Short mmCIF file of the C-alpha atoms (twelve columns), coordinates in Angstrom:
data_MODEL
# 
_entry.id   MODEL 
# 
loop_
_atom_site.group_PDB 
_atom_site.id 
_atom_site.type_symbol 
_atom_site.label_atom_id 
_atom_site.label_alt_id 
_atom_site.label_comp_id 
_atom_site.label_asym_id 
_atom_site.label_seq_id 
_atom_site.Cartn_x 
_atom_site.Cartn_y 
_atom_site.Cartn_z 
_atom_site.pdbx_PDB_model_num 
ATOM 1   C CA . UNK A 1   33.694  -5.107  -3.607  1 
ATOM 2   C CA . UNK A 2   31.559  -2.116  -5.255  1 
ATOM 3   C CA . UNK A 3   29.353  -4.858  -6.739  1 
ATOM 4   C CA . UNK A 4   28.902  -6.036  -3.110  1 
ATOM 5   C CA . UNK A 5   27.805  -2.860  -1.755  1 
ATOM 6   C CA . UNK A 6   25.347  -1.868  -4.643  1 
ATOM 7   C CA . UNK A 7   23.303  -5.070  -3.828  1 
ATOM 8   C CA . UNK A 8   24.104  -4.785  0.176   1 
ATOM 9   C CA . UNK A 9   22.459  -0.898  -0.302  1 
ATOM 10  C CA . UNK A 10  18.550  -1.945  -1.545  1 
ATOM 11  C CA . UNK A 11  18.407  -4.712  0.890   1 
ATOM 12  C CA . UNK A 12  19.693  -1.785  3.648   1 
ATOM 13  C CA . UNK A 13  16.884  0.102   2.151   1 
ATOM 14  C CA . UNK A 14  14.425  -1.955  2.390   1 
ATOM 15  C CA . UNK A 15  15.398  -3.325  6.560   1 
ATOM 16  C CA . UNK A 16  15.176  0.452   7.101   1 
ATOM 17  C CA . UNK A 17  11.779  0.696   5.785   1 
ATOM 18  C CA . UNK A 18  10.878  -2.471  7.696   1 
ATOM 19  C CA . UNK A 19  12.304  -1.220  10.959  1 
ATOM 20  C CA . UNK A 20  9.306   2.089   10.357  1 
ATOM 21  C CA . UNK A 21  6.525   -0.156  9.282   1 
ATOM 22  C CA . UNK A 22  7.182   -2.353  12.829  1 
ATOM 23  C CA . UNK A 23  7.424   1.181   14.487  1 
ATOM 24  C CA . UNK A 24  3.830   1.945   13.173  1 
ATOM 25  C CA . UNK A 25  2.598   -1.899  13.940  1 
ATOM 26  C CA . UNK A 26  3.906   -1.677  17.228  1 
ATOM 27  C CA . UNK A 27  1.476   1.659   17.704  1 
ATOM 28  C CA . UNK A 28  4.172   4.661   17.140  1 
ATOM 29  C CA . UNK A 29  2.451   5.799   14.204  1 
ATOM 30  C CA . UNK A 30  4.336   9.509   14.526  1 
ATOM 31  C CA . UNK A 31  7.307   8.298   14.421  1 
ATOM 32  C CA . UNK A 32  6.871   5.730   12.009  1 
ATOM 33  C CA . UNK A 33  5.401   8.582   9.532   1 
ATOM 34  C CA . UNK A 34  8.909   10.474  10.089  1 
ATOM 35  C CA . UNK A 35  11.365  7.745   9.768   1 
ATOM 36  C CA . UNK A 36  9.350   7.520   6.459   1 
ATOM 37  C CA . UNK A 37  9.725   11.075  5.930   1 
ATOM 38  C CA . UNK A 38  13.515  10.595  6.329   1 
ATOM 39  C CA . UNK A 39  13.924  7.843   3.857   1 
ATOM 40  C CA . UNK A 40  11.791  9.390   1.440   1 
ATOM 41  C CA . UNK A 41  14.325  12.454  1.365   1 
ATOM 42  C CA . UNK A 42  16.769  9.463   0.973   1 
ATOM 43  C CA . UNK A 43  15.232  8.060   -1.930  1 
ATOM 44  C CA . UNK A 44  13.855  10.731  -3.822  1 
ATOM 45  C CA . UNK A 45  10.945  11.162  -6.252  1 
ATOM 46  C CA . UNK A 46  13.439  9.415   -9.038  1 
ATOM 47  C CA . UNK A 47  15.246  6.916   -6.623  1 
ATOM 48  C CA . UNK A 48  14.578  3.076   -6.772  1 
ATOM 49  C CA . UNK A 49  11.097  1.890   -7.913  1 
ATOM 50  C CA . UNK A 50  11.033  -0.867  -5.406  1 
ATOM 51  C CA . UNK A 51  11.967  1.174   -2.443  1 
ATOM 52  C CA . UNK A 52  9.845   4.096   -3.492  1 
ATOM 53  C CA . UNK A 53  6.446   1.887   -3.927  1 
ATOM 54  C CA . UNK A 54  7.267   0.146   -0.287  1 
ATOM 55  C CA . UNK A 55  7.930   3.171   1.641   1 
ATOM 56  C CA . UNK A 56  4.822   5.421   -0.215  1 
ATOM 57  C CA . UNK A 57  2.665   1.994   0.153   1 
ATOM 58  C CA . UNK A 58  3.490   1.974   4.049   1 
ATOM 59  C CA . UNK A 59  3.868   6.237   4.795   1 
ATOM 60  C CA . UNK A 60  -0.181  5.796   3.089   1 
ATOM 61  C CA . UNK A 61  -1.108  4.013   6.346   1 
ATOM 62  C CA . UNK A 62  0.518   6.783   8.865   1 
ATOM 63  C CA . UNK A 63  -1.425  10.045  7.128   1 
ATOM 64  C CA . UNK A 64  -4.433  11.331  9.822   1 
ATOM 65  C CA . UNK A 65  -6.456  13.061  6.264   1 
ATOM 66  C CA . UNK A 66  -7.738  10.446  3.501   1 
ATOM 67  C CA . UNK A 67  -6.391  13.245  1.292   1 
ATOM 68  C CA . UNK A 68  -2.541  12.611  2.032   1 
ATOM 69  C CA . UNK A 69  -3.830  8.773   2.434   1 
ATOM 70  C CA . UNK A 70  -4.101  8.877   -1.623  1 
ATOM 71  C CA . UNK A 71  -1.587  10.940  -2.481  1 
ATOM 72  C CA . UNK A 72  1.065   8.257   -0.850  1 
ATOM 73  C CA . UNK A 73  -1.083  5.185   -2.537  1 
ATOM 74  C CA . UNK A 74  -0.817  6.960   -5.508  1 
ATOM 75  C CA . UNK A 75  2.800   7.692   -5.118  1 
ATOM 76  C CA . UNK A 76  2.994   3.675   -4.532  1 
ATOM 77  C CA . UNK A 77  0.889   2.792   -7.915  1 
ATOM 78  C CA . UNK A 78  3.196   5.072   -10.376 1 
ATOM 79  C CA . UNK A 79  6.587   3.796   -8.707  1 
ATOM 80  C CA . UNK A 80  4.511   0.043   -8.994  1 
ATOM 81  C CA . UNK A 81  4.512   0.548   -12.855 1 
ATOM 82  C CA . UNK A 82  7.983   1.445   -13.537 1 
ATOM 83  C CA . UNK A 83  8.654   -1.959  -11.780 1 
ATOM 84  C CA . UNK A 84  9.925   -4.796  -13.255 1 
ATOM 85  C CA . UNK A 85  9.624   -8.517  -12.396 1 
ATOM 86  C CA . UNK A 86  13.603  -8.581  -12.254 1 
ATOM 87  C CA . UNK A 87  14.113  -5.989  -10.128 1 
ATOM 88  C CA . UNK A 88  11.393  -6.923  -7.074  1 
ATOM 89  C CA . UNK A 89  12.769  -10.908 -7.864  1 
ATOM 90  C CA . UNK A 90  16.251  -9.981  -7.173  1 
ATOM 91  C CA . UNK A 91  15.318  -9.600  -3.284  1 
ATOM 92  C CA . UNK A 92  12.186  -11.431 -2.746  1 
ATOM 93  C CA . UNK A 93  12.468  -14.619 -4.832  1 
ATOM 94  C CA . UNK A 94  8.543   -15.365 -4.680  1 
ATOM 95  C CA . UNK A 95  7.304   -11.945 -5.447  1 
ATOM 96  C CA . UNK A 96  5.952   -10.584 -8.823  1 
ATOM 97  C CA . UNK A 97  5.159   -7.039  -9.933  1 
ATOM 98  C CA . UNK A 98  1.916   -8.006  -10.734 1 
ATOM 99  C CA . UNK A 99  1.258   -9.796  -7.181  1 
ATOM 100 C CA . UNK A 100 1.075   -5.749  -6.440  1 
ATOM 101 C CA . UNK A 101 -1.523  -4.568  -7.864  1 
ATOM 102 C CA . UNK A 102 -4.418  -6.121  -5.999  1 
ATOM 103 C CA . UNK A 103 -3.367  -4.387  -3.088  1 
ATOM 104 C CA . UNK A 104 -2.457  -1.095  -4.821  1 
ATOM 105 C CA . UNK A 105 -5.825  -1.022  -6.528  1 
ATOM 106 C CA . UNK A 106 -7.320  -1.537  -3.333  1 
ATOM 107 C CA . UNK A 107 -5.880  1.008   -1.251  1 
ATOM 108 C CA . UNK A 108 -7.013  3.166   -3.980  1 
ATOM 109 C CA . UNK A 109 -10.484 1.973   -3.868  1 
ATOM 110 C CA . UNK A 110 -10.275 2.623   0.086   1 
ATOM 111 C CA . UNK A 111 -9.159  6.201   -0.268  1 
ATOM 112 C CA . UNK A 112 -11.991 7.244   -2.746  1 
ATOM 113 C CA . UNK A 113 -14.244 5.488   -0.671  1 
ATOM 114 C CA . UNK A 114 -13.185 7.671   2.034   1 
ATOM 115 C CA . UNK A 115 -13.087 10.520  0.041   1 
ATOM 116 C CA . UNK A 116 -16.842 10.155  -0.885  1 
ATOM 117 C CA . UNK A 117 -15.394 9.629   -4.562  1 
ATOM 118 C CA . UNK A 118 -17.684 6.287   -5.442  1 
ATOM 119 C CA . UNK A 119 -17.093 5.964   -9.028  1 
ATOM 120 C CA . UNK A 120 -13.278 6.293   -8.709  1 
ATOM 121 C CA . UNK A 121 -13.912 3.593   -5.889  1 
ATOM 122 C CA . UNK A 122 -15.707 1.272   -8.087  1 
ATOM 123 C CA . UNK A 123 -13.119 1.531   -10.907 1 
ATOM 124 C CA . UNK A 124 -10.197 0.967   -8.617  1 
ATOM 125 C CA . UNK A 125 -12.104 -2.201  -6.258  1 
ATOM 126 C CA . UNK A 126 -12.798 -3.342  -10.151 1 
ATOM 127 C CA . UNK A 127 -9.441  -3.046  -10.927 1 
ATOM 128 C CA . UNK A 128 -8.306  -4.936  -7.665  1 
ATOM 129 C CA . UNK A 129 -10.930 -8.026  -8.033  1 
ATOM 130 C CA . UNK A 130 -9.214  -8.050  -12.104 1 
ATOM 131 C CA . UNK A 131 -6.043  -8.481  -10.750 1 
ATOM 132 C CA . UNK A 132 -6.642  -10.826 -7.643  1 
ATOM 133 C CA . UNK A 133 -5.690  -13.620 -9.826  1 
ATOM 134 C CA . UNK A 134 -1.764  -13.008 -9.398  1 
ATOM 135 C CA . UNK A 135 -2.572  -13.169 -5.530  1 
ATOM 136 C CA . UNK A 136 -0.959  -16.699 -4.293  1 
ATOM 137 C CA . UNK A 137 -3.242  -18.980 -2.287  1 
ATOM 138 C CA . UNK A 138 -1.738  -18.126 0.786   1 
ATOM 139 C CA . UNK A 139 -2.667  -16.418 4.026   1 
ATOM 140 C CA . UNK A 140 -1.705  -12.510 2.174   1 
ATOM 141 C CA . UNK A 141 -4.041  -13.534 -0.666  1 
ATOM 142 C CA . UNK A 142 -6.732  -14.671 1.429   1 
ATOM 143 C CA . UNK A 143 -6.819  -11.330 2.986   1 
ATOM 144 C CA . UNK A 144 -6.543  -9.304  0.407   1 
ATOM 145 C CA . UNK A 145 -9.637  -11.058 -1.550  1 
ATOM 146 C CA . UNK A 146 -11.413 -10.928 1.790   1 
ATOM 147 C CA . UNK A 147 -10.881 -7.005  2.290   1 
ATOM 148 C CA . UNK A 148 -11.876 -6.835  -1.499  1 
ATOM 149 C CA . UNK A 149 -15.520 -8.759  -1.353  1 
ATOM 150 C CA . UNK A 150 -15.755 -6.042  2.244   1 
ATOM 151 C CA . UNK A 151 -15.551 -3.166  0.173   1 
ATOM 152 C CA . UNK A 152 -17.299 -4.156  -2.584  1 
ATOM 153 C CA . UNK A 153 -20.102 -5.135  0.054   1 
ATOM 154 C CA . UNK A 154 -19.961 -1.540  1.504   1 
ATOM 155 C CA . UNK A 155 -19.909 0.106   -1.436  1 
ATOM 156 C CA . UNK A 156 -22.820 -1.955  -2.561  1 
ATOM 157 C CA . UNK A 157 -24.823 -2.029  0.250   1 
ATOM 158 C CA . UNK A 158 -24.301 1.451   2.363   1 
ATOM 159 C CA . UNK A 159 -23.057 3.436   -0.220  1 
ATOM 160 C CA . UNK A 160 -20.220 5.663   0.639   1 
ATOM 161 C CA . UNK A 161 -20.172 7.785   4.245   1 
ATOM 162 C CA . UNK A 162 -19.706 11.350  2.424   1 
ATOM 163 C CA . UNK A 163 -22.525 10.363  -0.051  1 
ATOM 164 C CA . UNK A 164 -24.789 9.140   2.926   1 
ATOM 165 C CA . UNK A 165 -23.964 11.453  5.477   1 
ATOM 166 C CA . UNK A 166 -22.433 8.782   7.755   1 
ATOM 167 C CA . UNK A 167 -19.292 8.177   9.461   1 
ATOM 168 C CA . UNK A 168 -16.190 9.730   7.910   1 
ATOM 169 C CA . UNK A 169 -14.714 6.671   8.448   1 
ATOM 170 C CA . UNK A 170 -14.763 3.504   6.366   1 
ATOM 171 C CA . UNK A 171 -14.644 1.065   8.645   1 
ATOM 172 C CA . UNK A 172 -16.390 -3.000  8.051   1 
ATOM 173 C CA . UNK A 173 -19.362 -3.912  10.716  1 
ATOM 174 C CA . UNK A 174 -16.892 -4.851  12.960  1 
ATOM 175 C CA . UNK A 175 -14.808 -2.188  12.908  1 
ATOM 176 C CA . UNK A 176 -12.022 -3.550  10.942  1 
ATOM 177 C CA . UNK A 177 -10.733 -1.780  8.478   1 
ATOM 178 C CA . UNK A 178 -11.665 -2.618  4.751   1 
ATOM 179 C CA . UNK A 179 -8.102  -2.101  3.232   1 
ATOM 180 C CA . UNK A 180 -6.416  -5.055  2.222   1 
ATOM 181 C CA . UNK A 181 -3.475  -6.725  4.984   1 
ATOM 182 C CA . UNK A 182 -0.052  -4.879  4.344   1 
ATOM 183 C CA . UNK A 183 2.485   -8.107  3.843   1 
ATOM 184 C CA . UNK A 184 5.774   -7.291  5.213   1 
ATOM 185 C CA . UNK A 185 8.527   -5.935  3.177   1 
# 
């Protein structure tokens, strides 16, 4: 029975952190970003690796200041490393730690772009486009290589906005947003 409940509790975790991210999807971005808030005090800085690289990799898209934007994607990145293919496995049969990185690096890439911070941009897109390759062929991956050849085009052909004295905001031609598609915990 206590074997029941441990593996009941991440899966409880993770529906919780689900429930927030629809929250923000469906447009209630405040209280998305303190339903995250919650289950952060939940987890902890030292609680599960899984549930603490969802919920930082999700609270990243609720923050108003690129700032707090990459201090949650880095939060994601360092729980992302302690990960292990077991663990992120045990609940998602078709997932791999290193399926997270593209994204993660990415994010990253996004926030220093934001930040006016273009080599730490470079080195992080560069890290993203080395680690595409774990990305299945799929709808996700599509996206995620897509929002990767957009930044690298932005970065290569505008430069970034605090360097140029453009826009604050690092948005494609369009107007959609260069960060890579969030897939669905």
């Amino acid at each position: 029975m206590a074997e029941q409940q441990e593996q009941a509790a991440p899966d409880a975790m993770m529906t919780r952190i689900g429930q927030a991210v629809m929250l923000h999807h469906a447009g209630d971005r405040e209280e998305a970003r303190g339903r995250f808030l919650d289950l952060w005090g939940e987890i902890g800085d030292g609680g599960d690796a899984l549930h603490r690289c969802t919920l930082a990799h999700y609270m990243a898209d609720t923050q108003d200041d690129p700032a707090d934007e990459l201090a949650w994607d880095l939060r994601a990145l360092s729980a992302a490393e302690e990960l292990t293919d077991g663990r992120v496995a045990a609940p998602h049969q078709s997932l791999a730690v290193r399926a997270f990185y593209p994204s993660l690096h990415l994010n990253l890439a996004a926030d220093y772009a934001k930040l006016g911070r273009a080599e730490a941009a470079r080195t992080h897109l560069r890290r993203a486009r080395g680690a595409a390759g774990a990305l299945a062929d799929d709808r996700y991956g599509d996206g995620v290589r897509a929002a990767i050849g957009r930044l690298e085009l932005r970065l290569q052909d505008s430069g970034i906005a605090a360097e140029t004295g453009g826009s604050d905001r690092f948005d494609g031609p369009g107007g959609e947003t260069l960060g890579p598609p969030r897939q669905r915990p």
